Amino acid sequence: MIHLVTTANRGTYEDQLKAYHVLRKQIFVDALGWRALKVVNGGEYDDYDDARATYLLGLDDDDRVRVGLRMRPADDRSIIDDLFPHLVDTSRPPARRADLWEGSRILSASGGDGAITRRLAGELRIAAVELGVLRGFSSFSGMCDVVHLPRWRANGWRGVILGAPAAYDEGEAFAFEAEVSRDAVLQVRARYGVTEQVIVELPHLVACTAPLNEIASFGLALARGQGRCNWVAAHQLETASEAELA
Amino acid sequence: MSDHKRLQRALDLVSHIEEAPDIDTLNLWFRDVAGAFGVRHFAAVLLGRYGHPLMPRTICASSDPQWAARYYARNYFQIDPSVVALRRRTRPFAWSDVERPEAPREVKALWHDVRANGDADGFNVPWHTAAGELGVVSLRGPHLDIDEKARPLLRLLALYYAEVGRELAETGDDAESACPLTPRQLECLRWAAEGKSDWDISVILGVAENTVGRHFDNIRARLDVATRMQAVVIALRKGWLICPWGDPPMAAPS
């Protein structure tokens, strides 16, 4: 299950979003040494963490962030078009257009239960494509260090490399676009042995004492019971407690 | 060929290399493009996982049986500075990055040997598979012409070559990897790769000369080949020539 975090429900995920930015700092600044990044209050943020950014977060049963990915429409700006346009061959359409979103800052937390993290990492890759179908964009772009080409190929995405890779401060990277379509969703789900939607979009929850995965599971069951294919929670859950959910 | 043209051809190959129907075609396509950068010989070799003894297994390569036989028969894998460097590098490196004037005599012998084979220059691309195995794509030639602009693209292409080669090897005629030869037969094959005669091998192994002859008869029958050199090439391609019961493999770092 992957939680979709937008401006509408960020209040529900205040702690988790903060944890995601802290993980970004640990991984991209501390571990990978990306010098150009900004650290604010212990977390890594950049200009693309704005009101249009959407986050996909995979949580364990204690609501801790195990995997995360930022997705953002690329119609007004994009990291590739703004900072790395040379990674896109001139024969390709630009990496900034109306039907394109951009994925960035994908991460997996270290430590904890490796099996849970690996499962969520697979679901995260599914969620990126499902988000495209839900939001109506036709592809999403991203960048990948060349050293990770084998893992990128094993993602399950229908991806194409946009141009010759080039050196950046800390490595060598290529830009790619991955197809969004129902067939692409089925393909990436099959890659991880998943048969059902992984994305869940909770509303803004004013107060809740139950773990978010439990609330989301309840919402999913409710939505399925009502025959809804958009698995948003059926009710605006203003308050929820374990007693009410039981 | 102009710089722009060879880079464009390399980029074009990236976009369709996955369509290679078999390893021979893959090798042909890669040779055609990499040759513009001075690459004459190349090989994608899997080494194993960290924490386990490294066991080289050639996945796909240009045809260079004499050097391959020599490299494995002389156990150069155990002393090769490039193999040592692979354990701590994720970025590609040239031979010049790891060759040292103060190297031990046997390492200098390796460098002398590879250059006597016609390859004065080398470029190694560390290969980390999605399954967590360490490997390398080795590019060699009399003079490599890989500038800073070409380096990332050639690295990407080399990794694609290795990955597609691995997939073809797993699903094609080379899929069967179990070694049908006995340990003694492999020993005979290793010495044959070194150029030893039946009499030499009988002295080394402490057996009768006609016993060695029978070993080679059985080897040729099991591998369905006409000559012992053909058997050597097959054993090298399938990674049998370095075997667990032979010389102890280099241990992975703790």
Coordinates of C-alpha atoms in Angstrom, one line a residue:
Chain A
M1 CA 0.0 0.0 0.0
I2 CA 1.4 3.4 -1.0
H3 CA -0.1 6.6 0.4
L4 CA -0.7 9.5 -1.9
V5 CA 0.1 12.8 -0.2
T6 CA -1.2 16.0 -1.8
T7 CA -1.8 19.5 -0.5
A8 CA -5.3 18.4 0.4
N9 CA -4.3 15.8 2.9
R10 CA -0.8 16.9 3.9
G11 CA -2.1 17.5 7.4
T12 CA -2.7 13.8 7.8
Y13 CA 0.9 13.0 7.0
E14 CA 2.7 15.9 8.8
D15 CA 5.0 13.6 10.7
Q16 CA 5.6 11.3 7.7
L17 CA 6.4 14.1 5.3
K18 CA 8.9 15.5 7.8
A19 CA 10.5 12.1 8.1
Y20 CA 10.7 11.7 4.3
H21 CA 12.6 15.0 4.1
V22 CA 14.9 13.9 6.9
L23 CA 15.6 10.6 5.0
R24 CA 16.3 12.7 1.9
K25 CA 19.0 14.6 3.8
Q26 CA 20.5 11.3 5.2
I27 CA 20.6 9.7 1.8
F28 CA 21.2 12.4 -0.8
V29 CA 23.3 14.9 1.3
D30 CA 25.0 12.7 3.9
A31 CA 25.5 9.4 2.1
L32 CA 25.7 10.4 -1.6
G33 CA 27.3 13.8 -0.9
W34 CA 25.1 15.9 -3.2
R35 CA 26.6 19.2 -2.4
A36 CA 24.1 21.5 -4.1
L37 CA 21.2 20.5 -1.9
K38 CA 19.7 22.6 0.8
V39 CA 19.1 21.4 4.4
V40 CA 16.4 23.1 6.5
N41 CA 15.5 22.0 10.0
G42 CA 17.3 18.7 9.5
G43 CA 15.5 17.9 6.2
E44 CA 16.4 18.2 2.5
Y45 CA 14.1 20.5 0.5
D46 CA 14.4 22.1 -2.9
D47 CA 12.3 24.5 -5.1
Y48 CA 10.2 21.6 -6.4
D49 CA 8.8 20.9 -3.0
D50 CA 6.0 23.3 -3.6
A51 CA 2.2 23.2 -3.6
R52 CA 2.1 21.1 -6.8
A53 CA 4.3 18.4 -5.4
T54 CA 2.7 15.1 -4.7
Y55 CA 4.4 12.5 -2.6
L56 CA 4.1 8.7 -2.6
L57 CA 5.0 7.2 0.8
G58 CA 5.2 3.6 1.8
L59 CA 4.8 3.2 5.6
D60 CA 5.3 0.3 7.9
D61 CA 2.7 -0.7 10.5
D62 CA 4.1 1.9 12.9
D63 CA 3.6 4.7 10.4
R64 CA 7.3 5.0 9.8
V65 CA 8.4 6.0 6.2
R66 CA 10.2 3.1 4.5
V67 CA 10.1 4.3 0.9
G68 CA 9.2 7.6 -0.8
L69 CA 9.1 9.4 -4.1
R70 CA 8.1 12.9 -5.2
M71 CA 6.0 13.3 -8.3
R72 CA 5.2 16.7 -9.8
P73 CA 3.6 18.0 -13.0
A74 CA 6.3 19.0 -15.4
D75 CA 4.2 21.5 -17.4
D76 CA 5.7 24.6 -15.8
R77 CA 9.1 23.5 -14.7
S78 CA 11.1 20.3 -14.2
I79 CA 14.5 19.4 -12.8
I80 CA 15.6 17.9 -16.1
D81 CA 14.5 20.8 -18.3
D82 CA 15.8 23.4 -15.8
L83 CA 19.1 21.9 -14.8
F84 CA 19.9 19.0 -17.1
P85 CA 18.5 19.7 -20.5
H86 CA 21.6 18.3 -22.1
L87 CA 20.5 14.8 -21.1
V88 CA 17.6 15.0 -23.6
D89 CA 18.5 14.4 -27.2
T90 CA 17.4 17.1 -29.6
S91 CA 15.3 14.6 -31.4
R92 CA 13.1 14.1 -28.4
P93 CA 10.3 16.4 -27.1
P94 CA 11.4 18.6 -24.2
A95 CA 11.1 17.4 -20.6
R96 CA 8.6 20.1 -19.8
R97 CA 5.1 19.7 -21.2
A98 CA 1.5 19.3 -20.3
D99 CA 1.1 15.6 -20.3
L100 CA 4.3 14.8 -18.4
W101 CA 5.0 14.5 -14.6
E102 CA 8.5 14.2 -13.1
G103 CA 9.6 11.8 -10.5
S104 CA 12.5 12.6 -8.2
R105 CA 14.0 11.9 -4.8
I106 CA 13.1 8.2 -4.8
L107 CA 14.5 6.5 -1.7
S108 CA 14.3 3.5 0.6
A109 CA 15.2 3.7 4.2
S110 CA 17.9 1.5 5.6
G111 CA 17.5 -0.7 8.7
G112 CA 14.2 -2.1 9.9
D113 CA 12.5 -5.1 8.3
G114 CA 14.2 -5.5 4.9
A115 CA 11.4 -7.7 3.6
I116 CA 8.8 -5.0 4.3
T117 CA 11.0 -2.3 2.7
R118 CA 11.6 -4.4 -0.4
R119 CA 7.9 -5.1 -0.8
L120 CA 7.1 -1.4 -0.4
A121 CA 9.9 -0.5 -2.9
G122 CA 8.1 -2.6 -5.5
E123 CA 4.7 -1.1 -4.7
L124 CA 6.3 2.4 -5.0
R125 CA 7.3 1.7 -8.5
I126 CA 3.7 0.5 -9.2
A127 CA 2.3 3.5 -7.6
A128 CA 4.2 5.9 -9.9
V129 CA 2.5 4.4 -12.9
E130 CA -0.9 4.1 -11.2
L131 CA -0.7 7.8 -10.2
G132 CA -0.4 8.6 -13.9
V133 CA -3.6 6.7 -14.8
L134 CA -5.4 8.4 -11.9
R135 CA -4.2 11.9 -12.7
G136 CA -4.3 11.5 -16.5
F137 CA -0.7 12.1 -17.5
S138 CA 0.8 10.0 -20.3
S139 CA 4.4 9.5 -19.0
F140 CA 6.7 10.5 -16.2
S141 CA 10.3 11.5 -16.4
G142 CA 13.2 11.0 -14.1
M143 CA 17.0 10.7 -13.8
C144 CA 19.1 7.8 -12.8
D145 CA 22.8 7.3 -12.2
V146 CA 24.4 5.1 -14.8
V147 CA 25.7 2.7 -12.1
H148 CA 22.1 1.8 -11.4
L149 CA 21.1 0.9 -15.0
P150 CA 20.6 -2.8 -14.1
R151 CA 18.2 -1.9 -11.3
W152 CA 16.4 0.7 -13.4
R153 CA 15.9 -1.9 -16.1
A154 CA 14.5 -4.3 -13.5
N155 CA 12.0 -1.7 -12.2
G156 CA 9.2 -3.0 -14.4
W157 CA 8.6 0.4 -16.0
R158 CA 8.3 0.8 -19.8
G159 CA 11.1 3.3 -19.9
V160 CA 13.2 4.8 -22.6
I161 CA 16.5 6.7 -22.2
L162 CA 16.2 10.2 -23.6
G163 CA 19.8 10.9 -24.6
A164 CA 23.4 10.4 -23.9
P165 CA 24.3 10.3 -20.2
A166 CA 26.6 13.0 -18.8
A167 CA 28.7 13.6 -15.7
Y168 CA 27.3 15.5 -12.8
D169 CA 29.2 16.5 -9.7
E170 CA 28.8 13.1 -8.0
G171 CA 28.4 10.7 -10.8
E172 CA 27.1 10.1 -14.4
A173 CA 23.4 10.2 -15.1
F174 CA 20.8 9.6 -17.8
A175 CA 17.3 10.9 -18.2
F176 CA 14.4 8.7 -19.0
E177 CA 10.7 8.7 -19.6
A178 CA 8.4 5.9 -18.4
E179 CA 5.1 5.1 -20.1
V180 CA 1.8 5.6 -18.2
S181 CA -1.1 3.4 -19.5
R182 CA -3.3 0.6 -18.2
D183 CA -1.0 -1.9 -19.9
A184 CA 2.0 -0.3 -18.2
V185 CA 0.2 -0.6 -14.9
L186 CA -0.5 -4.3 -15.5
Q187 CA 3.1 -4.9 -16.5
V188 CA 4.7 -3.3 -13.5
R189 CA 2.2 -5.0 -11.2
A190 CA 3.1 -8.4 -12.7
R191 CA 6.7 -7.6 -12.2
Y192 CA 6.1 -7.6 -8.4
G193 CA 3.3 -10.2 -8.3
V194 CA 0.6 -7.6 -7.4
T195 CA -2.9 -7.9 -8.8
E196 CA -4.6 -4.9 -7.2
Q197 CA -4.2 -1.2 -6.9
V198 CA -1.5 -0.1 -4.4
I199 CA -2.2 3.6 -4.2
V200 CA -4.5 4.9 -1.5
E201 CA -5.5 8.5 -1.1
L202 CA -6.8 9.4 2.4
P203 CA -8.6 12.6 3.1
H204 CA -7.4 15.1 5.6
L205 CA -7.8 13.5 9.0
V206 CA -8.2 16.0 11.8
A207 CA -7.3 13.5 14.5
C208 CA -6.7 9.8 14.4
T209 CA -5.2 7.3 16.8
A210 CA -5.1 4.4 14.4
P211 CA -2.1 3.6 12.2
L212 CA -2.5 5.1 8.8
N213 CA -2.2 1.8 7.0
E214 CA -5.1 0.5 9.1
I215 CA -7.3 3.5 8.2
A216 CA -6.3 3.1 4.6
S217 CA -7.2 -0.6 4.6
F218 CA -10.6 0.2 6.1
G219 CA -11.2 2.8 3.4
L220 CA -10.1 0.4 0.7
A221 CA -12.5 -2.3 2.0
L222 CA -15.3 0.3 2.1
A223 CA -14.6 1.6 -1.3
R224 CA -14.4 -1.9 -2.8
G225 CA -17.6 -2.8 -1.1
Q226 CA -19.2 0.1 -2.8
G227 CA -17.8 -0.9 -6.1
R228 CA -15.7 2.2 -6.4
C229 CA -12.6 1.9 -8.6
N230 CA -11.1 5.2 -7.3
W231 CA -10.0 4.0 -3.9
V232 CA -10.4 7.1 -2.0
A233 CA -11.8 6.6 1.5
A234 CA -15.6 6.5 1.3
H235 CA -16.2 9.0 4.1
Q236 CA -14.5 12.2 5.3
L237 CA -13.2 10.7 8.4
E238 CA -13.1 13.7 10.7
T239 CA -12.0 11.7 13.6
A240 CA -11.2 8.0 13.9
S241 CA -10.2 5.8 16.7
E242 CA -9.4 2.2 17.0
A243 CA -12.7 1.7 18.8
E244 CA -14.6 3.2 15.9
L245 CA -12.7 1.2 13.3
A246 CA -13.1 -2.1 15.1
Chain B
M1 CA 34.5 8.5 -38.3
S2 CA 33.6 11.9 -36.8
D3 CA 33.1 12.2 -33.0
H4 CA 29.4 13.2 -33.5
K5 CA 28.8 10.2 -35.7
R6 CA 30.3 7.6 -33.4
L7 CA 28.5 9.0 -30.4
Q8 CA 25.2 9.0 -32.4
R9 CA 25.8 5.4 -33.4
A10 CA 26.4 4.5 -29.8
L11 CA 23.2 6.2 -28.7
D12 CA 21.3 4.5 -31.5
L13 CA 22.5 1.1 -30.3
V14 CA 21.4 1.9 -26.7
S15 CA 17.8 2.4 -28.0
H16 CA 17.7 -1.0 -29.8
I17 CA 20.3 -3.3 -28.2
E18 CA 17.5 -5.1 -26.3
E19 CA 16.3 -6.4 -29.7
A20 CA 19.4 -8.6 -30.2
P21 CA 18.0 -12.1 -30.9
D22 CA 21.2 -13.9 -29.8
I23 CA 24.6 -13.4 -28.3
D24 CA 26.4 -13.6 -31.6
T25 CA 24.3 -10.7 -33.0
L26 CA 24.8 -8.8 -29.7
N27 CA 28.6 -9.2 -30.0
L28 CA 28.4 -8.1 -33.6
W29 CA 26.4 -4.9 -32.9
F30 CA 28.6 -4.0 -29.9
R31 CA 31.9 -4.7 -31.8
D32 CA 30.7 -2.5 -34.6
V33 CA 30.0 0.5 -32.4
A34 CA 32.7 0.1 -29.8
G35 CA 35.3 -0.4 -32.5
A36 CA 35.0 3.3 -33.3
F37 CA 36.4 4.0 -29.8
G38 CA 39.4 1.7 -30.4
V39 CA 37.9 -1.3 -28.6
R40 CA 39.1 -4.5 -30.2
H41 CA 38.4 -7.0 -27.4
F42 CA 35.6 -7.0 -24.8
A43 CA 34.0 -9.2 -22.2
A44 CA 31.2 -9.2 -19.7
V45 CA 32.2 -11.2 -16.7
L46 CA 30.3 -11.9 -13.5
L47 CA 32.4 -12.4 -10.5
G48 CA 29.9 -13.3 -7.7
R49 CA 28.6 -11.7 -4.6
Y50 CA 30.3 -9.9 -1.8
G51 CA 31.0 -12.1 1.1
H52 CA 31.5 -15.1 -1.1
P53 CA 34.6 -16.3 -3.0
L54 CA 34.7 -14.6 -6.3
M55 CA 34.2 -17.0 -9.2
P56 CA 34.5 -15.5 -12.7
R57 CA 32.0 -16.5 -15.2
T58 CA 32.2 -15.0 -18.7
I59 CA 28.7 -14.1 -19.9
C60 CA 29.5 -12.8 -23.4
A61 CA 32.7 -11.7 -25.1
S62 CA 34.5 -11.0 -28.3
S63 CA 36.3 -14.0 -29.7
D64 CA 39.8 -14.1 -28.2
P65 CA 40.3 -17.7 -27.1
Q66 CA 44.0 -17.6 -26.8
W67 CA 44.2 -14.7 -24.4
A68 CA 41.2 -16.0 -22.4
A69 CA 42.8 -19.5 -22.1
R70 CA 46.1 -17.9 -21.1
Y71 CA 44.4 -15.6 -18.5
Y72 CA 42.6 -18.4 -16.7
A73 CA 45.3 -21.1 -17.1
R74 CA 47.8 -18.8 -15.5
N75 CA 45.3 -17.8 -12.8
Y76 CA 45.8 -14.1 -13.5
F77 CA 42.4 -13.6 -12.0
Q78 CA 44.0 -14.1 -8.5
I79 CA 46.5 -11.2 -9.0
D80 CA 44.9 -8.9 -11.5
P81 CA 44.9 -5.3 -10.1
S82 CA 41.7 -4.6 -12.0
V83 CA 39.9 -7.3 -10.1
V84 CA 41.2 -5.9 -6.8
A85 CA 40.1 -2.4 -7.9
L86 CA 36.6 -3.7 -8.7
R87 CA 35.9 -4.4 -5.1
R88 CA 36.1 -0.8 -4.1
R89 CA 35.1 1.2 -7.3
T90 CA 31.7 1.8 -8.8
R91 CA 33.0 4.1 -11.5
P92 CA 34.9 2.9 -14.6
F93 CA 38.6 3.0 -14.6
A94 CA 41.5 2.6 -17.0
W95 CA 44.4 0.3 -16.7
S96 CA 46.5 3.3 -16.2
D97 CA 44.5 4.0 -13.0
V98 CA 45.6 0.7 -11.4
E99 CA 49.0 -0.2 -13.0
R100 CA 51.8 0.5 -10.6
P101 CA 55.6 0.6 -11.4
E102 CA 56.3 -1.0 -8.0
A103 CA 54.0 -4.0 -8.7
P104 CA 55.2 -7.5 -7.9
R105 CA 56.9 -9.5 -10.6
E106 CA 53.9 -11.7 -11.3
V107 CA 51.6 -8.7 -11.8
K108 CA 54.2 -7.2 -14.2
A109 CA 54.1 -10.5 -16.1
L110 CA 50.3 -10.1 -16.5
W111 CA 50.7 -6.6 -17.9
H112 CA 53.5 -7.8 -20.2
D113 CA 51.3 -10.7 -21.4
V114 CA 48.2 -8.7 -22.2
R115 CA 50.3 -6.2 -24.1
A116 CA 52.0 -9.0 -26.0
N117 CA 48.5 -10.0 -27.0
G118 CA 48.1 -6.7 -28.7
D119 CA 46.1 -4.8 -26.1
A120 CA 48.0 -1.8 -24.8
D121 CA 45.0 0.0 -23.3
G122 CA 42.1 -1.1 -21.2
F123 CA 38.9 0.4 -19.7
N124 CA 36.9 -1.5 -17.0
V125 CA 33.2 -0.8 -16.3
P126 CA 32.1 -2.1 -12.9
W127 CA 28.8 -3.9 -13.3
H128 CA 26.4 -4.3 -10.3
T129 CA 23.4 -6.4 -11.3
A130 CA 19.9 -5.9 -9.9
A131 CA 20.4 -9.3 -8.1
G132 CA 23.4 -8.0 -6.2
E133 CA 26.2 -9.6 -8.1
L134 CA 29.5 -7.9 -9.0
G135 CA 30.8 -8.1 -12.5
V136 CA 32.8 -6.2 -15.0
V137 CA 32.7 -5.2 -18.6
S138 CA 36.3 -5.1 -19.9
L139 CA 37.1 -3.1 -23.0
R140 CA 40.6 -3.5 -24.5
G141 CA 42.5 -2.5 -27.6
P142 CA 45.8 -1.3 -29.0
H143 CA 44.8 2.3 -28.3
L144 CA 41.4 3.3 -26.8
D145 CA 39.9 6.6 -27.9
I146 CA 37.4 7.3 -25.1
D147 CA 37.3 11.0 -24.2
E148 CA 35.4 12.6 -21.3
K149 CA 32.4 13.2 -23.4
A150 CA 32.2 9.6 -24.7
R151 CA 33.0 7.9 -21.4
P152 CA 29.5 8.1 -19.8
L153 CA 27.8 6.9 -23.0
L154 CA 30.3 4.0 -23.6
R155 CA 29.8 3.0 -19.9
L156 CA 26.0 2.9 -20.4
L157 CA 26.3 0.9 -23.6
A158 CA 28.8 -1.5 -21.9
L159 CA 26.3 -2.1 -19.1
Y160 CA 23.5 -2.7 -21.6
Y161 CA 25.7 -5.1 -23.5
A162 CA 26.3 -7.1 -20.2
E163 CA 22.7 -7.0 -19.1
V164 CA 21.3 -8.1 -22.5
G165 CA 24.0 -10.7 -22.8
R166 CA 23.2 -12.1 -19.4
E167 CA 19.5 -12.4 -20.3
L168 CA 20.3 -14.1 -23.6
A169 CA 22.7 -16.5 -21.9
E170 CA 20.0 -17.4 -19.4
T171 CA 17.3 -18.1 -21.9
G172 CA 19.3 -19.3 -25.0
D173 CA 21.4 -22.2 -26.0
D174 CA 23.9 -21.3 -23.4
A175 CA 21.3 -21.6 -20.6
E176 CA 22.7 -24.9 -19.3
S177 CA 25.5 -23.9 -17.0
A178 CA 26.1 -27.2 -15.1
C179 CA 29.5 -28.5 -15.8
P180 CA 29.5 -32.1 -17.3
L181 CA 33.2 -32.6 -16.8
T182 CA 34.9 -34.2 -13.8
P183 CA 37.4 -32.4 -11.7
R184 CA 40.3 -34.4 -13.2
Q185 CA 39.0 -33.6 -16.7
L186 CA 38.9 -29.9 -15.9
E187 CA 42.5 -30.2 -14.6
C188 CA 43.6 -31.7 -17.9
L189 CA 41.8 -29.0 -19.8
R190 CA 43.4 -26.2 -17.8
W191 CA 46.9 -27.6 -18.6
A192 CA 46.0 -28.0 -22.2
A193 CA 45.0 -24.3 -22.3
E194 CA 48.5 -23.6 -21.1
G195 CA 49.9 -25.5 -24.1
K196 CA 51.0 -28.6 -22.2
S197 CA 51.3 -31.9 -24.1
D198 CA 49.8 -35.2 -22.9
W199 CA 53.2 -36.2 -21.6
D200 CA 53.6 -32.9 -19.7
I201 CA 50.2 -33.3 -18.2
S202 CA 50.8 -36.9 -17.2
V203 CA 54.0 -35.8 -15.3
I204 CA 52.1 -32.9 -13.6
L205 CA 49.2 -35.1 -12.5
G206 CA 51.3 -38.2 -11.8
V207 CA 49.3 -40.5 -14.2
A208 CA 50.1 -42.5 -17.3
E209 CA 50.3 -40.6 -20.6
N210 CA 47.5 -42.8 -22.2
T211 CA 45.3 -42.0 -19.1
V212 CA 45.6 -38.4 -20.1
G213 CA 44.7 -39.3 -23.7
R214 CA 41.6 -41.1 -22.5
H215 CA 40.6 -38.0 -20.4
F216 CA 40.7 -35.9 -23.5
D217 CA 38.7 -38.5 -25.5
N218 CA 36.0 -38.3 -22.8
I219 CA 36.1 -34.5 -22.7
R220 CA 35.6 -34.2 -26.5
A221 CA 32.8 -36.8 -26.4
R222 CA 31.0 -35.0 -23.5
L223 CA 31.2 -31.6 -25.1
D224 CA 30.6 -32.9 -28.6
V225 CA 33.7 -31.2 -30.1
A226 CA 36.5 -32.4 -32.4
T227 CA 39.6 -30.7 -30.8
R228 CA 40.8 -30.0 -27.3
M229 CA 41.1 -26.3 -28.1
Q230 CA 37.4 -26.2 -28.9
A231 CA 36.8 -27.8 -25.5
V232 CA 38.9 -25.1 -23.8
V233 CA 36.9 -22.3 -25.5
I234 CA 33.6 -23.9 -24.3
A235 CA 34.8 -24.3 -20.8
L236 CA 36.0 -20.7 -20.7
R237 CA 32.7 -19.3 -21.9
K238 CA 30.8 -21.3 -19.4
G239 CA 33.1 -20.3 -16.6
W240 CA 34.1 -23.9 -15.8
L241 CA 37.8 -23.5 -16.1
I242 CA 38.1 -22.0 -12.6
C243 CA 36.3 -24.4 -10.4
P244 CA 35.8 -24.8 -6.7
W245 CA 38.0 -27.8 -6.5
G246 CA 40.8 -26.1 -8.3
D247 CA 43.1 -23.4 -7.0
P248 CA 41.4 -21.5 -4.1
P249 CA 39.5 -18.5 -5.4
M250 CA 40.2 -15.0 -4.0
A251 CA 38.0 -14.4 -1.0
A252 CA 35.7 -11.4 -1.0
P253 CA 36.5 -8.7 1.5
S254 CA 35.0 -9.1 4.9

